[in-house]
Amino acid sequence: MPTWLIERIQHERAATGGTNATVIMRAIDTVHPDLARLVAESLPPASSGSLFAATPPTPRRLPGPTTQLSFRIAPADLAVIDRLVADCSAGTRSHLIGVALSAYFAS
């Protein structure tokens, strides 16, 4: 996760008394109506005209240095995130969460 997002998460945790998980879930809840579009916009454009099947697109990395973000989440909530990863074609939880947090803090 980009360091600038970690700093925003820490600030929100301090302001709300929440945890990393509550900030992540709040971000996903808030941007959920636009999440599929936001994920699609975060992927490079698909190439066309090739004779070969395209490899899955690699998400564009968010700018800046990165650091690991750890959080604990209930299995049922993790299942919701996994469903959203599949529904939005995000590829990974990290990609979905990064997109959601970026949009959440931009608003």
C-alpha positions as a Markdown table, in Angstrom:
| # | Residue | x | y | z |
|---|---|---|---|---|
| 1 | Met | 0.0 | 0.0 | 0.0 |
| 2 | Pro | 1.4 | 3.4 | -0.8 |
| 3 | Thr | 2.8 | 5.2 | 2.2 |
| 4 | Trp | 0.6 | 8.3 | 1.6 |
| 5 | Leu | -2.5 | 6.1 | 2.0 |
| 6 | Ile | -1.1 | 4.5 | 5.2 |
| 7 | Glu | -0.7 | 8.0 | 6.6 |
| 8 | Arg | -4.3 | 8.9 | 5.7 |
| 9 | Ile | -5.5 | 5.7 | 7.3 |
| 10 | Gln | -3.6 | 6.5 | 10.5 |
| 11 | His | -5.0 | 10.0 | 10.6 |
| 12 | Glu | -8.6 | 8.6 | 10.2 |
| 13 | Arg | -8.0 | 6.0 | 12.8 |
| 14 | Ala | -6.8 | 8.6 | 15.2 |
| 15 | Ala | -9.8 | 10.8 | 14.5 |
| 16 | Thr | -12.4 | 8.1 | 14.8 |
| 17 | Gly | -10.8 | 5.6 | 17.2 |
| 18 | Gly | -11.2 | 2.9 | 14.5 |
| 19 | Thr | -8.9 | 0.2 | 13.3 |
| 20 | Asn | -7.4 | -0.4 | 9.9 |
| 21 | Ala | -10.2 | -2.8 | 9.1 |
| 22 | Thr | -12.9 | -0.3 | 10.0 |
| 23 | Val | -11.3 | 2.3 | 7.8 |
| 24 | Ile | -11.0 | -0.2 | 4.9 |
| 25 | Met | -14.6 | -1.3 | 5.3 |
| 26 | Arg | -15.9 | 2.3 | 5.5 |
| 27 | Ala | -14.0 | 3.2 | 2.4 |
| 28 | Ile | -15.4 | 0.2 | 0.5 |
| 29 | Asp | -18.9 | 0.9 | 1.7 |
| 30 | Thr | -18.6 | 4.6 | 0.7 |
| 31 | Val | -17.3 | 4.0 | -2.8 |
| 32 | His | -19.2 | 0.8 | -3.5 |
| 33 | Pro | -21.6 | 2.3 | -6.1 |
| 34 | Asp | -18.6 | 3.3 | -8.2 |
| 35 | Leu | -16.2 | 0.5 | -7.3 |
| 36 | Ala | -16.4 | -1.5 | -10.5 |
| 37 | Arg | -15.8 | 1.6 | -12.6 |
| 38 | Leu | -12.9 | 2.7 | -10.4 |
| 39 | Val | -11.3 | -0.7 | -10.6 |
| 40 | Ala | -11.7 | -0.7 | -14.4 |
| 41 | Glu | -10.2 | 2.8 | -14.7 |
| 42 | Ser | -7.2 | 1.6 | -12.6 |
| 43 | Leu | -6.3 | -1.1 | -15.2 |
| 44 | Pro | -4.3 | -0.4 | -18.3 |
| 45 | Pro | -6.3 | -0.4 | -21.6 |
| 46 | Ala | -6.7 | -3.8 | -23.2 |
| 47 | Ser | -4.7 | -4.3 | -26.4 |
| 48 | Ser | -6.7 | -5.3 | -29.4 |
| 49 | Gly | -5.8 | -6.8 | -32.8 |
| 50 | Ser | -3.6 | -9.5 | -31.4 |
| 51 | Leu | -3.8 | -13.1 | -32.5 |
| 52 | Phe | -3.1 | -14.2 | -29.0 |
| 53 | Ala | -5.1 | -14.2 | -25.9 |
| 54 | Ala | -4.2 | -11.3 | -23.7 |
| 55 | Thr | -2.7 | -11.9 | -20.3 |
| 56 | Pro | -4.7 | -10.5 | -17.5 |
| 57 | Pro | -4.0 | -6.8 | -17.2 |
| 58 | Thr | -1.7 | -5.8 | -14.3 |
| 59 | Pro | -3.2 | -3.0 | -12.2 |
| 60 | Arg | -1.4 | 0.3 | -12.4 |
| 61 | Arg | 0.5 | 0.8 | -9.2 |
| 62 | Leu | -0.5 | 3.7 | -7.0 |
| 63 | Pro | 2.3 | 6.3 | -6.9 |
| 64 | Gly | 4.8 | 6.5 | -4.1 |
| 65 | Pro | 6.8 | 4.2 | -1.9 |
| 66 | Thr | 4.8 | 1.3 | -0.4 |
| 67 | Thr | 4.5 | -0.4 | 2.9 |
| 68 | Gln | 2.6 | -3.4 | 4.2 |
| 69 | Leu | -0.9 | -2.7 | 5.7 |
| 70 | Ser | -2.1 | -5.4 | 8.1 |
| 71 | Phe | -5.6 | -5.7 | 9.4 |
| 72 | Arg | -7.9 | -8.3 | 11.0 |
| 73 | Ile | -11.3 | -8.9 | 9.6 |
| 74 | Ala | -14.1 | -11.3 | 10.3 |
| 75 | Pro | -14.3 | -14.3 | 7.8 |
| 76 | Ala | -17.8 | -13.1 | 6.7 |
| 77 | Asp | -16.4 | -9.6 | 5.9 |
| 78 | Leu | -13.4 | -11.2 | 4.1 |
| 79 | Ala | -15.9 | -13.2 | 2.0 |
| 80 | Val | -17.6 | -9.9 | 1.0 |
| 81 | Ile | -14.3 | -8.4 | -0.1 |
| 82 | Asp | -13.5 | -11.6 | -2.1 |
| 83 | Arg | -16.9 | -11.4 | -3.8 |
| 84 | Leu | -16.2 | -7.7 | -4.7 |
| 85 | Val | -12.8 | -8.7 | -6.0 |
| 86 | Ala | -14.5 | -11.1 | -8.4 |
| 87 | Asp | -17.5 | -8.9 | -9.2 |
| 88 | Cys | -15.2 | -5.9 | -10.0 |
| 89 | Ser | -12.5 | -8.0 | -11.7 |
| 90 | Ala | -10.0 | -6.5 | -9.4 |
| 91 | Gly | -7.7 | -9.5 | -9.4 |
| 92 | Thr | -6.5 | -9.1 | -5.8 |
| 93 | Arg | -7.8 | -7.9 | -2.5 |
| 94 | Ser | -4.9 | -5.4 | -2.4 |
| 95 | His | -5.9 | -3.9 | -5.7 |
| 96 | Leu | -9.6 | -3.5 | -4.7 |
| 97 | Ile | -8.7 | -2.1 | -1.2 |
| 98 | Gly | -6.2 | 0.3 | -2.7 |
| 99 | Val | -8.6 | 1.6 | -5.3 |
| 100 | Ala | -11.4 | 2.0 | -2.6 |
| 101 | Leu | -9.1 | 3.8 | -0.2 |
| 102 | Ser | -7.8 | 6.2 | -2.9 |
| 103 | Ala | -11.3 | 7.1 | -4.0 |
| 104 | Tyr | -12.5 | 7.4 | -0.4 |
| 105 | Phe | -9.7 | 9.8 | 0.6 |
| 106 | Ala | -10.0 | 11.8 | -2.6 |
| 107 | Ser | -13.7 | 12.6 | -1.8 |
